[in-house]
Short mmCIF file of C-alpha atoms in Angstrom, two decimals:
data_model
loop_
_atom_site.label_atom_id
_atom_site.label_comp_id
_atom_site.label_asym_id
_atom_site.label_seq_id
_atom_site.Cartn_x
_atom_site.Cartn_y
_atom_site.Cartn_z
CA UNK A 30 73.59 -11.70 -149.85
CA UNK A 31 71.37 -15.04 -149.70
CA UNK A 32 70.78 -15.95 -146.05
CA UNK A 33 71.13 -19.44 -144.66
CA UNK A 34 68.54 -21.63 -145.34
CA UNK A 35 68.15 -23.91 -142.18
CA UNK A 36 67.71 -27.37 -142.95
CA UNK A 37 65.38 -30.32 -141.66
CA UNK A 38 65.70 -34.03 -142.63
CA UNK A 39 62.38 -35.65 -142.52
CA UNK A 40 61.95 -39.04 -141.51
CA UNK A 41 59.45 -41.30 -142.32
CA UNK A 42 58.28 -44.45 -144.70
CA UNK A 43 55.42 -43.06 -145.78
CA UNK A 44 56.28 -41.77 -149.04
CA UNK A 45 52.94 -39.18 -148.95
CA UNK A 46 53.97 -37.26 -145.65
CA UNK A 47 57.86 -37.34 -147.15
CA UNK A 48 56.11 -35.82 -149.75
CA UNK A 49 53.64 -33.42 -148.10
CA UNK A 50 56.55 -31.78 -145.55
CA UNK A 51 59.18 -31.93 -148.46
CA UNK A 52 56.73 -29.48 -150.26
CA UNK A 53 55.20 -27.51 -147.31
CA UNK A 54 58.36 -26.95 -145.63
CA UNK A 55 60.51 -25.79 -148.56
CA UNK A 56 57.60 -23.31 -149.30
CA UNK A 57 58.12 -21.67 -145.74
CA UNK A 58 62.11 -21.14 -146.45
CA UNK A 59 64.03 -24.18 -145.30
CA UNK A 60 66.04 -26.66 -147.20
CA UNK A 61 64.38 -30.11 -147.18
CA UNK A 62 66.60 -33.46 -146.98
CA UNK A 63 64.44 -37.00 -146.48
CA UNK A 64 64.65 -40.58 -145.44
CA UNK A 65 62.20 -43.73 -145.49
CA UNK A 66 63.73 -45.64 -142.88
CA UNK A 67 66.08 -45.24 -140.20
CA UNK A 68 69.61 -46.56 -141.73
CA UNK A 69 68.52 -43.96 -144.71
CA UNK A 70 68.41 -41.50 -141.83
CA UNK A 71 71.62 -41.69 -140.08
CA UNK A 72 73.48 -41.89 -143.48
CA UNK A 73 71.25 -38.43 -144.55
CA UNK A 74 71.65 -37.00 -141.21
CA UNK A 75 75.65 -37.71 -141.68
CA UNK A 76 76.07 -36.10 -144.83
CA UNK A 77 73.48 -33.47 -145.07
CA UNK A 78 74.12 -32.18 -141.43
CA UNK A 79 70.59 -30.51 -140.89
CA UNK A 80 69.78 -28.23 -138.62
CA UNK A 81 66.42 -30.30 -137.03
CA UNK A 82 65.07 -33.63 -137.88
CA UNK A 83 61.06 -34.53 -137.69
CA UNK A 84 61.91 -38.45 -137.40
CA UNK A 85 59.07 -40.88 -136.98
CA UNK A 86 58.85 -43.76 -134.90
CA UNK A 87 57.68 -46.68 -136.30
CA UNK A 88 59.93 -47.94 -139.66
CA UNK A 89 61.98 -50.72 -140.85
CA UNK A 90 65.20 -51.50 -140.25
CA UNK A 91 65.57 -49.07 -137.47
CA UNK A 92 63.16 -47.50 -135.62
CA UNK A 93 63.02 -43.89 -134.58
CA UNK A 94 63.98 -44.57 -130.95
CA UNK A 95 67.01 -46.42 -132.10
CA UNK A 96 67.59 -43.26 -134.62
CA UNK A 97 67.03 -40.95 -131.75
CA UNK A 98 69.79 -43.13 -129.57
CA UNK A 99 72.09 -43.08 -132.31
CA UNK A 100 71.91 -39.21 -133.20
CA UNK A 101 72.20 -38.46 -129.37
CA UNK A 102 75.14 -40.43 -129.19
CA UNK A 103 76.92 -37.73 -132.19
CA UNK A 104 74.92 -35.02 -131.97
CA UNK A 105 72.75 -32.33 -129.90
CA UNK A 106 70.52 -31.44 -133.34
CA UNK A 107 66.67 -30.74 -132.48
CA UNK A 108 64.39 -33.71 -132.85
CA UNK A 109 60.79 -33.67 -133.11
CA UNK A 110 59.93 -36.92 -133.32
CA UNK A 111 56.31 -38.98 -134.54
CA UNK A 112 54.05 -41.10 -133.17
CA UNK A 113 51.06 -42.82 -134.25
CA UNK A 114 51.28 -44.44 -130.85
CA UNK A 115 48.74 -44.41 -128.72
CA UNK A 116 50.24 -45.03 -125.15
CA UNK A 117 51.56 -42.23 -123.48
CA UNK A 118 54.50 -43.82 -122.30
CA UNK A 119 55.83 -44.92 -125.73
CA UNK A 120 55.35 -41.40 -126.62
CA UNK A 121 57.05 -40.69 -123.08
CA UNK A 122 60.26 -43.02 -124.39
CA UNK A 123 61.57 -40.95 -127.14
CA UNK A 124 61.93 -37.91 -124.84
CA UNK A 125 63.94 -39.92 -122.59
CA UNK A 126 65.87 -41.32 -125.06
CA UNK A 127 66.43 -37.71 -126.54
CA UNK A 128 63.96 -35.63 -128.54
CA UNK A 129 63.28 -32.07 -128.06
CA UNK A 130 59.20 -32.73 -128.81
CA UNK A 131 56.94 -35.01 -130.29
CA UNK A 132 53.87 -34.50 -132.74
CA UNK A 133 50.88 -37.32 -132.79
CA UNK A 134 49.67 -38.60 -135.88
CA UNK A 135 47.63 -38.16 -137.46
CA UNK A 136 48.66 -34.43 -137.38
CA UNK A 137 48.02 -30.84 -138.43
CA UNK A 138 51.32 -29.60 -141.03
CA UNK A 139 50.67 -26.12 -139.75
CA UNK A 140 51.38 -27.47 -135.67
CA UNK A 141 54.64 -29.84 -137.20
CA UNK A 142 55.28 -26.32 -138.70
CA UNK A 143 54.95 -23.83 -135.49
CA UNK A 144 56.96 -26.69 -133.45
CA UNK A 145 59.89 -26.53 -135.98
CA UNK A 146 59.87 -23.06 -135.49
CA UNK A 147 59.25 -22.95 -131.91
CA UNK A 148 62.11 -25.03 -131.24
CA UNK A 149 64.53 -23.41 -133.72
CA UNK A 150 63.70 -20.14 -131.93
CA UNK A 151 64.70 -21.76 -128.41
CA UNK A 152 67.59 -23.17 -130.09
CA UNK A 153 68.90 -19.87 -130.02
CA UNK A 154 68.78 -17.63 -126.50
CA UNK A 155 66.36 -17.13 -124.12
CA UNK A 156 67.97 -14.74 -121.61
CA UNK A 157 66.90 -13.05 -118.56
CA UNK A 158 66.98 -10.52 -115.89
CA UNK A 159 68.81 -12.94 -113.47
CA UNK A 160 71.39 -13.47 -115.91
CA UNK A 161 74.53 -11.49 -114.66
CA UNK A 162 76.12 -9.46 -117.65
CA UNK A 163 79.12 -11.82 -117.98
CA UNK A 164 76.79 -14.15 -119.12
CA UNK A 165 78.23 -16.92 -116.05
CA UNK A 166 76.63 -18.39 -113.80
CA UNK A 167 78.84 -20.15 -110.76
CA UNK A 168 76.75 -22.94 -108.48
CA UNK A 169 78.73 -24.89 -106.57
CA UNK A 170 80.87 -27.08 -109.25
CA UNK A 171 78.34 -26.22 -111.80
CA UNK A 172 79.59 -23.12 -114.49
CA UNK A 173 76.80 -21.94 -116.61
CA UNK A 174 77.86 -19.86 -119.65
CA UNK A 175 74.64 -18.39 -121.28
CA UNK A 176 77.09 -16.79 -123.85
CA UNK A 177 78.68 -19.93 -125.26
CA UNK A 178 75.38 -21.97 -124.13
CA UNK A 179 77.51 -24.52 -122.56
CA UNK A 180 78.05 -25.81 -119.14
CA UNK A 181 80.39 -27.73 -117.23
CA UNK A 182 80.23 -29.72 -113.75
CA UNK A 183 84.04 -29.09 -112.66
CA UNK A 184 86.25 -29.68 -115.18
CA UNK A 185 84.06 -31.49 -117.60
CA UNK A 186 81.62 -30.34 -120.09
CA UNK A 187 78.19 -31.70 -119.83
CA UNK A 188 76.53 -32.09 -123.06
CA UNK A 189 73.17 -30.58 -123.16
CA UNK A 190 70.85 -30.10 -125.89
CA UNK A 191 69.68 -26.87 -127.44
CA UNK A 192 66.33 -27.41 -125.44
CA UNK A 193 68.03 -28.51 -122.25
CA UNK A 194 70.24 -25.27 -121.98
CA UNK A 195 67.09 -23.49 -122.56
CA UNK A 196 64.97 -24.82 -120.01
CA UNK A 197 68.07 -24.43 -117.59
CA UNK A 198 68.79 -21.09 -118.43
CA UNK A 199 65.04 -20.21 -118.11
CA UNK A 200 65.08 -21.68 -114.68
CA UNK A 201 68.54 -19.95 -113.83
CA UNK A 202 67.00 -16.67 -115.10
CA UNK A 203 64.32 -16.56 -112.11
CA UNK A 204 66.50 -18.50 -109.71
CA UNK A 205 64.61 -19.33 -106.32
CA UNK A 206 60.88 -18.78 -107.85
CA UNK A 207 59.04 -21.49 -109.19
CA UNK A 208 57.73 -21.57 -112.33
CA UNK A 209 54.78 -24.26 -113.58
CA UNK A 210 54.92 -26.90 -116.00
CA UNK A 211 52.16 -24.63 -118.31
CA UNK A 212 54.39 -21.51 -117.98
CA UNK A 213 57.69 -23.53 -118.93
CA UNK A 214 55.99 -25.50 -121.85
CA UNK A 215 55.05 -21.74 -123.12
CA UNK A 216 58.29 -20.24 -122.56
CA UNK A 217 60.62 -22.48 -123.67
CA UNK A 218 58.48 -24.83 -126.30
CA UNK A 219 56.51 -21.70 -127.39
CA UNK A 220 52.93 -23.35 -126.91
CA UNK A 221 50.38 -23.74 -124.85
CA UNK A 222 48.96 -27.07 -123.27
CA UNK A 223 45.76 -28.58 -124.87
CA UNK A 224 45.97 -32.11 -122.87
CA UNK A 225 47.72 -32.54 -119.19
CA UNK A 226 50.02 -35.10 -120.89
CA UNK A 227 51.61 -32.22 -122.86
CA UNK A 228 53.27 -31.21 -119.78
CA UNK A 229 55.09 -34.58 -119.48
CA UNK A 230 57.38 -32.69 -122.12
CA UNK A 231 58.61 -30.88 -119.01
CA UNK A 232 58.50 -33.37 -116.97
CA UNK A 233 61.09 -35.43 -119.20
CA UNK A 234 63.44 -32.87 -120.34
CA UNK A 235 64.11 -31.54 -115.79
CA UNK A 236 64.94 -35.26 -115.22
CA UNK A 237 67.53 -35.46 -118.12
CA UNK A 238 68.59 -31.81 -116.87
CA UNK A 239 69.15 -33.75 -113.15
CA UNK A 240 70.58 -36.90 -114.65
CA UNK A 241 73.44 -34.83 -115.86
CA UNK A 242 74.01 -32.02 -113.44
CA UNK A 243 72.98 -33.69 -110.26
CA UNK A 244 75.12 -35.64 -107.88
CA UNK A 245 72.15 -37.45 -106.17
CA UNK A 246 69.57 -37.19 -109.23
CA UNK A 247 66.61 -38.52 -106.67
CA UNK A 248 68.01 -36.05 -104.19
CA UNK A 249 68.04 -32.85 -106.64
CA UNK A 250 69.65 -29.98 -104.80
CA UNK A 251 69.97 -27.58 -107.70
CA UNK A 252 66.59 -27.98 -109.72
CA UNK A 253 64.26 -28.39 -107.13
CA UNK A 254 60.65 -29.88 -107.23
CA UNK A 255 57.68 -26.75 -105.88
CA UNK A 256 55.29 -29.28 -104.91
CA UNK A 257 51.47 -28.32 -106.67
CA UNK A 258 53.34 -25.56 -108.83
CA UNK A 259 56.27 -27.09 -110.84
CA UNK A 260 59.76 -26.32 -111.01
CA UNK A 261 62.51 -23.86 -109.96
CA UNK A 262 66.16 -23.52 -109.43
CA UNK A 263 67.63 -23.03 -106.23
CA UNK A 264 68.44 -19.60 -105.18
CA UNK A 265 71.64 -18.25 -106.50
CA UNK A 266 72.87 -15.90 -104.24
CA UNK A 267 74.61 -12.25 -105.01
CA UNK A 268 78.56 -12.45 -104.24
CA UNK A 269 77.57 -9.67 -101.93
CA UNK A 270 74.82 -11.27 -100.24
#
């Protein structure tokens, strides 16, 4: 039986990387959709429902931030997005408006290639030792199932994305022992980082974890801030403590 092919849309106007990823990328086993700009995309991304979209950022008639907003708006699909962009905080503003990662142009197909696969991997489950065997995880009015990878804050489901649930499950896995920005990027992104802005990646994704699942997001009291180290998640205590 033929297994399923996962499937990325790529995103951009030049017609030589469409081209280029198009042919690498359906060489390496996955089913190849494309757009040149970003009204193409959302109408692709609608009907071709891919599993991960490499969208670039700067192209007519929308750009890939307003893509990004768009496809958050529907969707939790992986986005790696594209920048030519040479400021670190535009790169910055399509991780806070969404995207799992982001690749600088001009780039290597083999790194595009281990990110797609990196974050297709972490799509899936991480796991861990501090994971109780139910697979749910009770803080306060926060529920974390690790089984059904989705959480809710009383009553109401908090949308994460596949990236999001990872990091949080990573953090929930070691609960009370910080972990570093490097050590994070490696376990959840699957690399290791070359430049100290790669760990802005982190940086991004915990305050969209405390914009959702904090009451006080400048007064975190569930992912906490280990000053000179990185991150960790407050203690979660046995029922039998």
């Amino acid at each position: 039986m033929e297994s399923h092919k996962e499937k990325i849309l790529v995103v951009d106007d030049e017609a030589s990387i469409r081209r280029i990823l198009e042919t690498r990328l359906s060489m390496i086993g996955y089913d190849v959709v494309t757009a040149a700009d970003g009204e193409e995309a959302l109408e692709t991304f609608r009907k071709a429902e891919p599993d991960l979209v490499v969208l670039d950022v700067m192209m007519p008639k929308l750009d890939g931030y307003g893509v990004c907003q768009e496809l958050r708006k529907e969707s939790d699909v992986p986005i790696i997005m594209l920048t030519a962009l040479g400021d670190v905080a535009d790169r910055i503003t399509g991780l806070e408006l969404g995207a799992d990662d982001y690749v600088v142009k001009p780039f290597s197909p083999k790194e595009l290639e281990a990110r797609i696969r990196s974050v297709l991997r972490r799509v899936d489950k991480i796991g861990g030792s501090g994971i109780p065997s139910s697979g749910v995880i009770l803080v306060g009015n926060i529920k974390i199932d690790t089984n059904k990878r989705q959480v809710y804050k009383g009553d109401e489901r908090i949308r994460l994305t596949g990236m999001e649930f990872s990091l949080l499950e990573l953090l929930v896995s070691r609960s009370g022992e910080p972990f570093s920005r490097s050590e994070i990027l490696q376990e959840v992104w699957g690399y290791t980082p070359e430049r100290h802005v790669d760990t802005r990646v982190v940086d991004v994704h915990i305050s969209r974890l405390r914009a959702k699942l904090e009451d006080d997001p400048s007064n975190p009291e569930l992912i906490l801030t280990a000053r000179g180290t990185g991150y960790l998640f407050q203690r979660i205590l046995d029922p039998d403590e």
